[in-house]
N, CA and C atoms as an extended XYZ file, in Angstrom:
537
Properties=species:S:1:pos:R:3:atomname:S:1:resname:S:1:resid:I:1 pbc="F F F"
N       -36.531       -1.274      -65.445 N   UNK     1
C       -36.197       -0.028      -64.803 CA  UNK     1
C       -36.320       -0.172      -63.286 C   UNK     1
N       -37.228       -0.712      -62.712 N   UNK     2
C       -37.726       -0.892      -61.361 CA  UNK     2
C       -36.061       -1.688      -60.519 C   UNK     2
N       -35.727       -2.425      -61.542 N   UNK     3
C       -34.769       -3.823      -60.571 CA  UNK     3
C       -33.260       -2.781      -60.883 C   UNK     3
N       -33.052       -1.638      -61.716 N   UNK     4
C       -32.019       -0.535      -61.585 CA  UNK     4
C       -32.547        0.311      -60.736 C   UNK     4
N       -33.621        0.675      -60.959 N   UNK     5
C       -33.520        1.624      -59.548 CA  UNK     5
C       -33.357        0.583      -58.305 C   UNK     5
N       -33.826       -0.168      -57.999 N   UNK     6
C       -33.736       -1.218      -56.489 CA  UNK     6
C       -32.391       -1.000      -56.228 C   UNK     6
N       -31.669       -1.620      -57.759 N   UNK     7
C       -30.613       -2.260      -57.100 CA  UNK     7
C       -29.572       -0.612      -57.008 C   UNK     7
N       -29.934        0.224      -57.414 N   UNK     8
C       -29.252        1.869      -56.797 CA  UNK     8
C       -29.399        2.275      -55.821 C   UNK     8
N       -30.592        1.972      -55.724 N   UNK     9
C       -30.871        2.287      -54.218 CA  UNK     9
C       -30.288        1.468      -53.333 C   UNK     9
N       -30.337        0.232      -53.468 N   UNK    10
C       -29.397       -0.873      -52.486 CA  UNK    10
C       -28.096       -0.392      -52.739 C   UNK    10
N       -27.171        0.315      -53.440 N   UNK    11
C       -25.864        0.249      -53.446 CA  UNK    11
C       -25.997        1.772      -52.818 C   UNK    11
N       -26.710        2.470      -53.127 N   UNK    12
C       -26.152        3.827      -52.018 CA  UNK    12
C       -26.660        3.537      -50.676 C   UNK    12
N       -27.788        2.863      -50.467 N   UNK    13
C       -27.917        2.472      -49.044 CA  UNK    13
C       -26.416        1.444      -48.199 C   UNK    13
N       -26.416        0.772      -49.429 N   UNK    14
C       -25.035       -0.325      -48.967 CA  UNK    14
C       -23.752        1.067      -48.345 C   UNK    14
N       -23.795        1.468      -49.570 N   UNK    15
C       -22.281        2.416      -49.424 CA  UNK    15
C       -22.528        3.358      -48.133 C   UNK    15
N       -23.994        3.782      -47.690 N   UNK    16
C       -24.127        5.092      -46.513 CA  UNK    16
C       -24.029        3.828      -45.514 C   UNK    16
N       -24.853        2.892      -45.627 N   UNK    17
C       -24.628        2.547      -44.092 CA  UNK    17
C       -23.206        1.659      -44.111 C   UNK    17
N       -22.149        1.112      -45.080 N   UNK    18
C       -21.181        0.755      -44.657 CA  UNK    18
C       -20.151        1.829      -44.531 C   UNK    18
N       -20.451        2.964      -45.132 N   UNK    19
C       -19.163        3.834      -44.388 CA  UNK    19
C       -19.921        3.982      -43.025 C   UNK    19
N       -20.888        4.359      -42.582 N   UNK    20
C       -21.465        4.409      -40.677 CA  UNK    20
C       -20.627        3.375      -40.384 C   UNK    20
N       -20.491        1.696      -40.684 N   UNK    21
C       -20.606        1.107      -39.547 CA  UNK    21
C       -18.848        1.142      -39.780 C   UNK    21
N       -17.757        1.307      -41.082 N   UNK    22
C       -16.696        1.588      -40.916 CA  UNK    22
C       -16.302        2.766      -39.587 C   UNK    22
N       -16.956        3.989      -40.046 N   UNK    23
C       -16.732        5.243      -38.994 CA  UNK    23
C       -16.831        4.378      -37.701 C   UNK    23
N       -17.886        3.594      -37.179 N   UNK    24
C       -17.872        3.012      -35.966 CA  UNK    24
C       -16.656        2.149      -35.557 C   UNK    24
N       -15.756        1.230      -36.975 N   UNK    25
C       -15.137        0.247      -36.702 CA  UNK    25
C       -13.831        1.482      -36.133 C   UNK    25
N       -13.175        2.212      -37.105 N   UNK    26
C       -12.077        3.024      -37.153 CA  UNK    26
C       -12.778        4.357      -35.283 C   UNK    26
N       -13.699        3.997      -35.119 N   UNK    27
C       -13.600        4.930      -33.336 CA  UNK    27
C       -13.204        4.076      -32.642 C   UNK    27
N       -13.552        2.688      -32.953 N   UNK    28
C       -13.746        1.755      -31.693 CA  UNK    28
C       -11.779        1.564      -31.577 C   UNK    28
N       -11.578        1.856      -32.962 N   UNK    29
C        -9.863        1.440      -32.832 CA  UNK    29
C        -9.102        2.680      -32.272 C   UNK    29
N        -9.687        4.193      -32.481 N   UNK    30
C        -8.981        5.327      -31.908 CA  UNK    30
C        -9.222        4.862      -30.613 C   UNK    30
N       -10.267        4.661      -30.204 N   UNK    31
C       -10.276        4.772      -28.670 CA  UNK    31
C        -9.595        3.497      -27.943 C   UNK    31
N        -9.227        2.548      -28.906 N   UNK    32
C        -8.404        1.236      -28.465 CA  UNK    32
C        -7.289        1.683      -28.277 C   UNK    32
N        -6.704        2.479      -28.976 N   UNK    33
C        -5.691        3.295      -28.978 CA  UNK    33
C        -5.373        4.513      -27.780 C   UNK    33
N        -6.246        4.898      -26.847 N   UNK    34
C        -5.805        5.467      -26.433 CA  UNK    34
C        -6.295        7.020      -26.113 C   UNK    34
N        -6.964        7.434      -27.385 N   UNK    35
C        -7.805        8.688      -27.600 CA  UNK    35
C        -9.094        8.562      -27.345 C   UNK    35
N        -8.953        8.760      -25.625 N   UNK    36
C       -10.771        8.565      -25.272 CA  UNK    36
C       -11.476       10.703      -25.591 C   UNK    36
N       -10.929       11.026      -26.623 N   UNK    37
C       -11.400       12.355      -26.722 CA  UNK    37
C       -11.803       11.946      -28.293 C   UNK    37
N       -12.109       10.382      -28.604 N   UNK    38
C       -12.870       11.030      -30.611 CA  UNK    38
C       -14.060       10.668      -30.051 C   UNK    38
N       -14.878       11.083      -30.719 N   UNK    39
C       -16.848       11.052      -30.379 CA  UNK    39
C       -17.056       11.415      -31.895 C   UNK    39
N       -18.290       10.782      -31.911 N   UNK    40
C       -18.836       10.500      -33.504 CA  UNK    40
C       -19.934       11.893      -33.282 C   UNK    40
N       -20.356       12.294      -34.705 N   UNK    41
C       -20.989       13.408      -34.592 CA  UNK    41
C       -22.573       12.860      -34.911 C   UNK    41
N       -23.496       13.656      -34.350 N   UNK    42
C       -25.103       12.937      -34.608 CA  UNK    42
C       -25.096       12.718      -35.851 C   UNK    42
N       -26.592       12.336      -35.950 N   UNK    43
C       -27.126       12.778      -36.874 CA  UNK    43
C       -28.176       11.377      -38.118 C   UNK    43
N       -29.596       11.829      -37.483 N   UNK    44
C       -30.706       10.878      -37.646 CA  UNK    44
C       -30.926       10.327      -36.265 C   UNK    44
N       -32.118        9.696      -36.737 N   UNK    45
C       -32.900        8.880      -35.555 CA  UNK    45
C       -33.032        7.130      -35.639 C   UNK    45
N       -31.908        6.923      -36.755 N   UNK    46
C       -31.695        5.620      -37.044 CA  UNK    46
C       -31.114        5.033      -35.951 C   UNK    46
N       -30.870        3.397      -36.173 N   UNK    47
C       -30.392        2.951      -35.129 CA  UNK    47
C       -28.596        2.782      -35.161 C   UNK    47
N       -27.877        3.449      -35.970 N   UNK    48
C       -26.252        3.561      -36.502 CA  UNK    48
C       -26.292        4.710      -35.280 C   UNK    48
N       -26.909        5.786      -35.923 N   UNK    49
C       -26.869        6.848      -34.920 CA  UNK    49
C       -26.790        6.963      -33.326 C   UNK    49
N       -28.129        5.588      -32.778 N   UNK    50
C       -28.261        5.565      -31.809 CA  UNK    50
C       -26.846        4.668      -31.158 C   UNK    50
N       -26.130        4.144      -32.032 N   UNK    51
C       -24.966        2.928      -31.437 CA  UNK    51
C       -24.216        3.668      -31.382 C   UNK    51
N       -24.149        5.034      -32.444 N   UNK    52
C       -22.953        6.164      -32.340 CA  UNK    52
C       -23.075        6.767      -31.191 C   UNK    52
N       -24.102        7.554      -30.419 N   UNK    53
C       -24.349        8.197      -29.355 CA  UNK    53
C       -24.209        7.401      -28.208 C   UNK    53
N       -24.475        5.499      -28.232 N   UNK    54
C       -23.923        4.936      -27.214 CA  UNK    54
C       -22.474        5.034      -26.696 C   UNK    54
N       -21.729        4.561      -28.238 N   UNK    55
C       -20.649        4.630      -28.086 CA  UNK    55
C       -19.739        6.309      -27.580 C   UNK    55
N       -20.327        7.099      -27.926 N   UNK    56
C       -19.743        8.635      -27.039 CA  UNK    56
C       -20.039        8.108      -25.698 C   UNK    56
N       -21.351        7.992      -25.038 N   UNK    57
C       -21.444        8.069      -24.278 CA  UNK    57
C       -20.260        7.270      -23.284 C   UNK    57
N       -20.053        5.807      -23.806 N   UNK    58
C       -19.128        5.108      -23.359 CA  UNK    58
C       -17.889        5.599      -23.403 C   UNK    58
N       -17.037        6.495      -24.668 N   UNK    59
C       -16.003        6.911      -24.695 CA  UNK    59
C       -15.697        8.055      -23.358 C   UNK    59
N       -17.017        9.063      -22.891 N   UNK    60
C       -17.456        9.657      -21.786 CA  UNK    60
C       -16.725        9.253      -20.703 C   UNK    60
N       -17.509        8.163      -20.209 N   UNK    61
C       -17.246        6.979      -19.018 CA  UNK    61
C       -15.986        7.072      -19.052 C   UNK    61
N       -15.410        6.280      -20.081 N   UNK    62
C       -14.212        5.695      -20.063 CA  UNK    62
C       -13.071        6.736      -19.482 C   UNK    62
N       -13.248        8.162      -19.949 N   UNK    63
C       -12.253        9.087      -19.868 CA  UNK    63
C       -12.214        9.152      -18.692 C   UNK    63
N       -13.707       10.070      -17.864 N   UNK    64
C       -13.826        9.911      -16.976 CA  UNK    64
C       -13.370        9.075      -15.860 C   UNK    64
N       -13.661        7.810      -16.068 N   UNK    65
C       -12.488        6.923      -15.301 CA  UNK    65
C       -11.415        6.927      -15.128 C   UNK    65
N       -10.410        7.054      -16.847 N   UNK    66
C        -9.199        6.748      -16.820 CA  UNK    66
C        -8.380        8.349      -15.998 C   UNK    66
N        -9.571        9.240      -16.003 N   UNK    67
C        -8.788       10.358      -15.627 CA  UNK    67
C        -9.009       10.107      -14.096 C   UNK    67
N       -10.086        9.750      -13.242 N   UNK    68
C       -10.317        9.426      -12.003 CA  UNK    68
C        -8.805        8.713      -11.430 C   UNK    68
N        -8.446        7.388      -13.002 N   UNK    69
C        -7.575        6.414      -12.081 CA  UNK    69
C        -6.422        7.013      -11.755 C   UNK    69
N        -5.981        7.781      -13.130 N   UNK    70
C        -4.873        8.815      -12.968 CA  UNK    70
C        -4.620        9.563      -12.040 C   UNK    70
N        -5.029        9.974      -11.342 N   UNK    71
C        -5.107       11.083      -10.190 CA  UNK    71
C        -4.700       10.210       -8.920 C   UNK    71
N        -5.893        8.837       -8.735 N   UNK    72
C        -5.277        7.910       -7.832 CA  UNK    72
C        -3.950        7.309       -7.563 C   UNK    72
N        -3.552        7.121       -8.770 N   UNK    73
C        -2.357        7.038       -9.282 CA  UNK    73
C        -1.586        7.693       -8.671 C   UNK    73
N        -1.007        9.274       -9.542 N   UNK    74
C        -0.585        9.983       -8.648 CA  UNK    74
C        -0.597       10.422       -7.127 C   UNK    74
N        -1.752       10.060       -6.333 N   UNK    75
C        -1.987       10.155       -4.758 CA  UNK    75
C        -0.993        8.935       -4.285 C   UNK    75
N        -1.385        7.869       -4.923 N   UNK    76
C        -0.668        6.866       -3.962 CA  UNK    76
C         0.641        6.596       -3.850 C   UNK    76
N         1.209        7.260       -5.289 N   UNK    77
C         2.821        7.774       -5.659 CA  UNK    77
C         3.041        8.421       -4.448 C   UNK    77
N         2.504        9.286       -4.164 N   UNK    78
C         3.471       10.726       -3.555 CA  UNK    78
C         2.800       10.109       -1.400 C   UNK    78
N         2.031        9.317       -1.838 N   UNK    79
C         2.044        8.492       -0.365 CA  UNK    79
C         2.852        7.539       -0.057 C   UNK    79
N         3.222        6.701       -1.053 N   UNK    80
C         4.425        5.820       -1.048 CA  UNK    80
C         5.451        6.136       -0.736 C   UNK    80
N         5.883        7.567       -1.564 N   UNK    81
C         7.093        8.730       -1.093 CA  UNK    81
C         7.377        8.577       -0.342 C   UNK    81
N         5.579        9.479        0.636 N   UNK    82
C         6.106        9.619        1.926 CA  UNK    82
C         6.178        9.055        2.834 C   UNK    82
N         5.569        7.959        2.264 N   UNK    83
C         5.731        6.273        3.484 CA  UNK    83
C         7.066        6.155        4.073 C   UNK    83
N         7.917        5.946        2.726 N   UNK    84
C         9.246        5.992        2.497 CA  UNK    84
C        10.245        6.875        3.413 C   UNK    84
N         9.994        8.101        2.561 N   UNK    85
C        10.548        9.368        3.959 CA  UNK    85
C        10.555        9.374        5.132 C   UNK    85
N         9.572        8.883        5.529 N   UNK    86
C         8.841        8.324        7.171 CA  UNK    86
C         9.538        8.005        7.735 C   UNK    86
N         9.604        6.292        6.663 N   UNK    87
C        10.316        5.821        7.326 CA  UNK    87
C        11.782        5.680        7.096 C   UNK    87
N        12.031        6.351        6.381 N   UNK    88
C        13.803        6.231        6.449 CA  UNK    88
C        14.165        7.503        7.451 C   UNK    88
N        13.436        8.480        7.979 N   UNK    89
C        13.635        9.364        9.145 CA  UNK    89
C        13.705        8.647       10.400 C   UNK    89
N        12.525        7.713       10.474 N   UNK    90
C        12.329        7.234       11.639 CA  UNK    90
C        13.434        6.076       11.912 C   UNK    90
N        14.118        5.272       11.111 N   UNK    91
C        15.323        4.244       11.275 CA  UNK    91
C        16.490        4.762       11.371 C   UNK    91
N        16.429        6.287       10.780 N   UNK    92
C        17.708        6.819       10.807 CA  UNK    92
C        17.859        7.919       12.735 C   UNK    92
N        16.670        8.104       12.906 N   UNK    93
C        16.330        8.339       14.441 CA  UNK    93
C        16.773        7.467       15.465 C   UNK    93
N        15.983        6.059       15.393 N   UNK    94
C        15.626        4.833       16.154 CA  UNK    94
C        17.372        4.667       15.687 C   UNK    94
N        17.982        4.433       15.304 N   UNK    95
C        19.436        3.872       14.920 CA  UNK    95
C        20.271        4.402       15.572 C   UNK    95
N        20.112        5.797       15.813 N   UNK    96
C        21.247        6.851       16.206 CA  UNK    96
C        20.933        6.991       18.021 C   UNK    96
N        19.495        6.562       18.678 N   UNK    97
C        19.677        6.382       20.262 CA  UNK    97
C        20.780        5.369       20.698 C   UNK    97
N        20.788        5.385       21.705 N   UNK    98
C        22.107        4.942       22.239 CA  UNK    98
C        21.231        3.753       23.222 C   UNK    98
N        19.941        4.030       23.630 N   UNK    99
C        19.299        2.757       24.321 CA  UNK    99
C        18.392        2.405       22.874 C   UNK    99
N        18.339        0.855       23.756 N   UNK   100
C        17.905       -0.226       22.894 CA  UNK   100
C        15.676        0.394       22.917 C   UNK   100
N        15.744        0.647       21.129 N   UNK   101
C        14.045        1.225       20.688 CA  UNK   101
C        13.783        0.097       20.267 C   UNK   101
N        12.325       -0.108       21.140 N   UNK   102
C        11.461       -0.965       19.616 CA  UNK   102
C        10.179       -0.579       20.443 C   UNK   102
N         9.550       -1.416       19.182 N   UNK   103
C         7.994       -1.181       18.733 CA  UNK   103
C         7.600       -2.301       18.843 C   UNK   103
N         6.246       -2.904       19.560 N   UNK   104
C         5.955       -4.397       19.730 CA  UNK   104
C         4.792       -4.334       20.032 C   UNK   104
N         3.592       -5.436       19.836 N   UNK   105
C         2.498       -5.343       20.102 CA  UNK   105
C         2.061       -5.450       21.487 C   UNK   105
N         0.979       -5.046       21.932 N   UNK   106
C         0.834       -4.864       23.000 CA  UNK   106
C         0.678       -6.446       23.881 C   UNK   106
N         0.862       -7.362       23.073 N   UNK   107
C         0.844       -8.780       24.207 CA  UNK   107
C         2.498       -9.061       23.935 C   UNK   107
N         3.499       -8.306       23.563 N   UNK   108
C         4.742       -8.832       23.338 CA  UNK   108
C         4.533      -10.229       22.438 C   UNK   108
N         3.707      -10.562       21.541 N   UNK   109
C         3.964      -11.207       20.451 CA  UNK   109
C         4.125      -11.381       19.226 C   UNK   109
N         4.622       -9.753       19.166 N   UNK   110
C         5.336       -9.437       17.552 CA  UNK   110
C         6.298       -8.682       17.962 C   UNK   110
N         7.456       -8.126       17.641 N   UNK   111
C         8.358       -6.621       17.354 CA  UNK   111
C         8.209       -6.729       15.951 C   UNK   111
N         7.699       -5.011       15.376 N   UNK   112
C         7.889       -4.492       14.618 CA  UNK   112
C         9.254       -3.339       14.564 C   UNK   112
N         9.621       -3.294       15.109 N   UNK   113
C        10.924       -2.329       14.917 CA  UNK   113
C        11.640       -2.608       16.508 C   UNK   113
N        12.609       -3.148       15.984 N   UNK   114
C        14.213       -2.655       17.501 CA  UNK   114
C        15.243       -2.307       16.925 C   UNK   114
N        16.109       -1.381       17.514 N   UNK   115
C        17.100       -0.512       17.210 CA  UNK   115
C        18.318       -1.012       17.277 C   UNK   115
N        18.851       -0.766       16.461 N   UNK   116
C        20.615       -1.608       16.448 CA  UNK   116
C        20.954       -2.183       17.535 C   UNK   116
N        21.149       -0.727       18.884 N   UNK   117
C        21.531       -0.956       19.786 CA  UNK   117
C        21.464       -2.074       20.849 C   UNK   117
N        19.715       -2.764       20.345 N   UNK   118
C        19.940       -4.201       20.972 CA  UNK   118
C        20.872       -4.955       20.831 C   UNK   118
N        21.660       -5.279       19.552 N   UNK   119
C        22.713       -5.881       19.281 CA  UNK   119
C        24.037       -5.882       19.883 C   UNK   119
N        24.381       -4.141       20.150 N   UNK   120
C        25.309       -4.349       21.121 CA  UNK   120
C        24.932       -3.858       22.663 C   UNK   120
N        23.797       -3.809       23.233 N   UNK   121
C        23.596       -4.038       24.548 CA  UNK   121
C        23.136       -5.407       25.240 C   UNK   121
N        22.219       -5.959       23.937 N   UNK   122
C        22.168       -7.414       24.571 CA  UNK   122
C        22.899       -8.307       24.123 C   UNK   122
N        24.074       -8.135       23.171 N   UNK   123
C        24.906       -9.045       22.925 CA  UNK   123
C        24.215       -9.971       21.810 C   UNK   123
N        23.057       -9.879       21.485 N   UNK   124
C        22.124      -11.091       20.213 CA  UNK   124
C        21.369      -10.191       18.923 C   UNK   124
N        21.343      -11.022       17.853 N   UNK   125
C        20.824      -10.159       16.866 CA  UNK   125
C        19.452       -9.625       16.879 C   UNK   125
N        19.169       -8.623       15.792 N   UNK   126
C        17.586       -8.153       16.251 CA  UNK   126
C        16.846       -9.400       15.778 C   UNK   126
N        17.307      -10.101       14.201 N   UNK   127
C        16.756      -10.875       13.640 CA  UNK   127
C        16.430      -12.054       14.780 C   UNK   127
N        16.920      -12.608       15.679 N   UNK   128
C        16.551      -13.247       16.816 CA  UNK   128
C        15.663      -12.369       17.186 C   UNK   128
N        15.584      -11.420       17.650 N   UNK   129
C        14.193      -11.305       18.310 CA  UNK   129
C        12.968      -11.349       17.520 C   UNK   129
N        13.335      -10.844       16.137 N   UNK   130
C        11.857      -10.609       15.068 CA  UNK   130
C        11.570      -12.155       15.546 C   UNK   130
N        12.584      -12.735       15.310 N   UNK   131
C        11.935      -14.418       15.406 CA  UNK   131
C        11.343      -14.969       16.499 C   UNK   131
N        11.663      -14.923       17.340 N   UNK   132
C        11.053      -14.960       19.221 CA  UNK   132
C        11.027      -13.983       20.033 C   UNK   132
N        10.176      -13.078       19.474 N   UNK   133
C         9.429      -11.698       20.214 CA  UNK   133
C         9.525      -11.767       21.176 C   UNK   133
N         9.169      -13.107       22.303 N   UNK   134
C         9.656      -12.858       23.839 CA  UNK   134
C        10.935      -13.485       24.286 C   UNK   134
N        11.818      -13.867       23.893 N   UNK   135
C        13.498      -14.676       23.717 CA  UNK   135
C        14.400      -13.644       25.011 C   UNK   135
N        14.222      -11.706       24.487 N   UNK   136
C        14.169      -11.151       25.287 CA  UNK   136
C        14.236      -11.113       26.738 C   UNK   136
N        13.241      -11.978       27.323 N   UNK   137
C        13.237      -12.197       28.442 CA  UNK   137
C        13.824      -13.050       29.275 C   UNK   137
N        14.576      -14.618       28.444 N   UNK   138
C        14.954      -15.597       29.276 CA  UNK   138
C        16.565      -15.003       29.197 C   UNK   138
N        17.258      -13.843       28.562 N   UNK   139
C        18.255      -13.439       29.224 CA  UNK   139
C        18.474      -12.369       29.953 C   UNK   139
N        17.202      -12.193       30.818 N   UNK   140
C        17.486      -11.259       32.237 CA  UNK   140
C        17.884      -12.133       32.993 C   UNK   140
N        18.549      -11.027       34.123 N   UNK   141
C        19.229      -12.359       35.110 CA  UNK   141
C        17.890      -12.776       36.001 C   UNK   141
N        18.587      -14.049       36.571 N   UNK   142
C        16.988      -14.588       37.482 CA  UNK   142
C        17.145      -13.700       38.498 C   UNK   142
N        18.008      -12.855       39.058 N   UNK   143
C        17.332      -12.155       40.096 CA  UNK   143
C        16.471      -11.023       39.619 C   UNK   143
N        17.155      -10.155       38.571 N   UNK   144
C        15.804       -9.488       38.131 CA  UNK   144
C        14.469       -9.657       37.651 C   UNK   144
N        14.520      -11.063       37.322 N   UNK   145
C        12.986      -11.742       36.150 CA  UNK   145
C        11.828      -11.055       36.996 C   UNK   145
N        11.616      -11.352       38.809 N   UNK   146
C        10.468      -11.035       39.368 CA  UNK   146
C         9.640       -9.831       39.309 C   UNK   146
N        10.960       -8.445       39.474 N   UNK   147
C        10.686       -7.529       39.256 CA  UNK   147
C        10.231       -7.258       38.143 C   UNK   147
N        11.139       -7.308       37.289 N   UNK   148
C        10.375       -7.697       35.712 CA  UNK   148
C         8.855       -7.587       35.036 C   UNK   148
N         8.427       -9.291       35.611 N   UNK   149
C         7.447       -9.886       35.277 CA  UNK   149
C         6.322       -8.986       36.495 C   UNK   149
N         6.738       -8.290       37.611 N   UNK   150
C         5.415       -7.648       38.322 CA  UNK   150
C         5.588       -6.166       37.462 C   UNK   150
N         6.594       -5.288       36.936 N   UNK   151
C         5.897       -4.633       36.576 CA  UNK   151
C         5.415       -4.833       34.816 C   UNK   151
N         5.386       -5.801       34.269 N   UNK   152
C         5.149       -6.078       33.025 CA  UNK   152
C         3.168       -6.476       33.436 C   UNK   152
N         3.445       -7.264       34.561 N   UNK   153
C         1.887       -7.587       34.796 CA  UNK   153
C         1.142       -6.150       35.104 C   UNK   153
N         1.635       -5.275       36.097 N   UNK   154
C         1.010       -4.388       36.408 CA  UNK   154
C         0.601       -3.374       34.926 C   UNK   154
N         1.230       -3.748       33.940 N   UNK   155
C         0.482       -2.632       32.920 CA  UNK   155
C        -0.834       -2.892       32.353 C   UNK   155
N        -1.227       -2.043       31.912 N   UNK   156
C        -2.283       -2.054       31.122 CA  UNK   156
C        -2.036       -2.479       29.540 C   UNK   156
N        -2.008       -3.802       28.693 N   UNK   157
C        -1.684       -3.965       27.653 CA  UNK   157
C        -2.071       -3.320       26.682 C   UNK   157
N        -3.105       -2.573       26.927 N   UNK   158
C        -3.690       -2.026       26.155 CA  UNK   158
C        -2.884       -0.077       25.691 C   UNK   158
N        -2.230        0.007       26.685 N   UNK   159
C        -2.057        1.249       26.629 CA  UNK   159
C        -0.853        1.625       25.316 C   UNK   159
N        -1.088        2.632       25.025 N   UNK   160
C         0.221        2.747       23.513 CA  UNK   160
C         1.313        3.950       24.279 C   UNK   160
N         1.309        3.829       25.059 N   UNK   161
C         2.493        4.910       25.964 CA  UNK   161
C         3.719        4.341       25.764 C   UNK   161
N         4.812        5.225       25.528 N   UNK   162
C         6.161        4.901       26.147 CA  UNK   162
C         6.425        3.680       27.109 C   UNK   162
N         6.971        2.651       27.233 N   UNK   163
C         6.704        2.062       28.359 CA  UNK   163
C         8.584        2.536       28.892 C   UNK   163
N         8.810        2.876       29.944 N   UNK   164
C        10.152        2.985       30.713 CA  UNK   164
C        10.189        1.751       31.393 C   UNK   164
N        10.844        0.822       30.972 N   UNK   165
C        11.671       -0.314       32.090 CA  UNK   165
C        12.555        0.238       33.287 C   UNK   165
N        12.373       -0.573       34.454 N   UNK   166
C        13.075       -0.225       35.252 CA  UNK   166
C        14.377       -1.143       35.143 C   UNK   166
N        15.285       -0.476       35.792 N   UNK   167
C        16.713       -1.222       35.526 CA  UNK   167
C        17.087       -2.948       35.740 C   UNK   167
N        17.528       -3.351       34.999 N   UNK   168
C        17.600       -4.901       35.264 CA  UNK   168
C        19.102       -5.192       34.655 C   UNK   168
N        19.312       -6.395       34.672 N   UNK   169
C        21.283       -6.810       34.107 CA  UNK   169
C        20.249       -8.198       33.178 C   UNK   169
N        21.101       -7.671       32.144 N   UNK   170
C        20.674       -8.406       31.296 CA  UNK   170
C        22.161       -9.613       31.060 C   UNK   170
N        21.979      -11.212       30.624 N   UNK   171
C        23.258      -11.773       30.759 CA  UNK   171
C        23.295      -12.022       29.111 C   UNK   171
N        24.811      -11.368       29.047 N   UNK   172
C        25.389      -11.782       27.704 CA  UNK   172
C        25.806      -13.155       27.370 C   UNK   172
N        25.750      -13.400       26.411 N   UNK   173
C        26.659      -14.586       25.763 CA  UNK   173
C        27.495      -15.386       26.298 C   UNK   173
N        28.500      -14.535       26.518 N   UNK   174
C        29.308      -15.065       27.410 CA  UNK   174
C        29.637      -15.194       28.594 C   UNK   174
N        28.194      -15.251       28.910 N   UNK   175
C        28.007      -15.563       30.555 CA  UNK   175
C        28.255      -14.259       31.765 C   UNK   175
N        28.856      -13.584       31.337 N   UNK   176
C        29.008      -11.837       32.112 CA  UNK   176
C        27.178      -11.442       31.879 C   UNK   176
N        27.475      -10.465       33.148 N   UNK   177
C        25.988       -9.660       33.146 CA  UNK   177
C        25.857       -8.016       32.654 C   UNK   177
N        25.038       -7.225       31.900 N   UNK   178
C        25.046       -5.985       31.889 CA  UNK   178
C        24.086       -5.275       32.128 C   UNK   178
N        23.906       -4.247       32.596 N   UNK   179
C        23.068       -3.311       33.121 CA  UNK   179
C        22.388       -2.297       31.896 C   UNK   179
């Protein structure tokens, strides 16, 4: 009688704690899935229980996060947008002046943005200049270079102002000069 009851007792203990650790296998797969909203319900002070209440807690976290990332998500969408917008305002601006725009670092050893119009006022592509940021300069004429180069020295490199050039003839291609 003793080794039937044992072994009853071992098969309903078998059967309670393998449906627990099933219930645990079938959350761990909802939430693999996608549904960080299943949570196991208490219940005891065993240690199934206590792996169940870990695991909420973790399903917790997890949401928490995935809803944190979501949101980031969406922010950096609608900043990208307006990166975008920016800048397709600002090329469609810079495109439509009639003098030659750009944007360049303050030692003249990058352009980040020049405007069409370099192309047809200085006669050379912009892509030449992205490539030799100061190229610019060896087709002023030599009588203007001095003036030039004193008021280029006289600035402050540091400053982010407008800079206004004073008038110079720049020489085209084909050997003619333009103003």
């Amino acid at each position: 009688i003793n080794a039937t009851i044992w072994g009853a007792a071992f098969l309903l203990i078998n059967k309670t704690l393998g449906r627990r650790f099933a219930d645990l296998g079938k959350g761990a797969e909802i939430l693999a899935q996608g549904d960080l909203n299943y949570r196991f319900r208490g219940g005891g002070n065993d240690e199934i229980n206590k792996l169940s209440m870990a695991f909420n807690e973790m399903a917790e976290r997890l949401k928490q996060s995935y809803e944190g990332l979501s949101v980031e998500t969406v922010n950096r969408q609608e900043a990208e947008t307006a990166l975008e917008d920016s800048r397709s305002r600002f090329s469609e601006l810079a495109d439509h002046i009639e003098d030659v725009f750009w944007v360049a670092s303050p030692d003249w050893g990058r352009i980040y943005y020049v405007s069409s119009a370099y192309e047809r006022i200085w006669g050379r592509s912009r892509l030449s200049l992205y490539k030799n940021s100061k190229s610019w300069l060896s087709i002023i004429s030599e009588a203007d270079r001095p003036m030039l180069y004193r008021f280029l020295v006289a600035r402050n490199p540091h400053e982010r102002d407008e800079i206004v050039f004073p008038e110079f003839r720049v020489m085209q291609p084909d050997g003619s000069m333009r103003w």
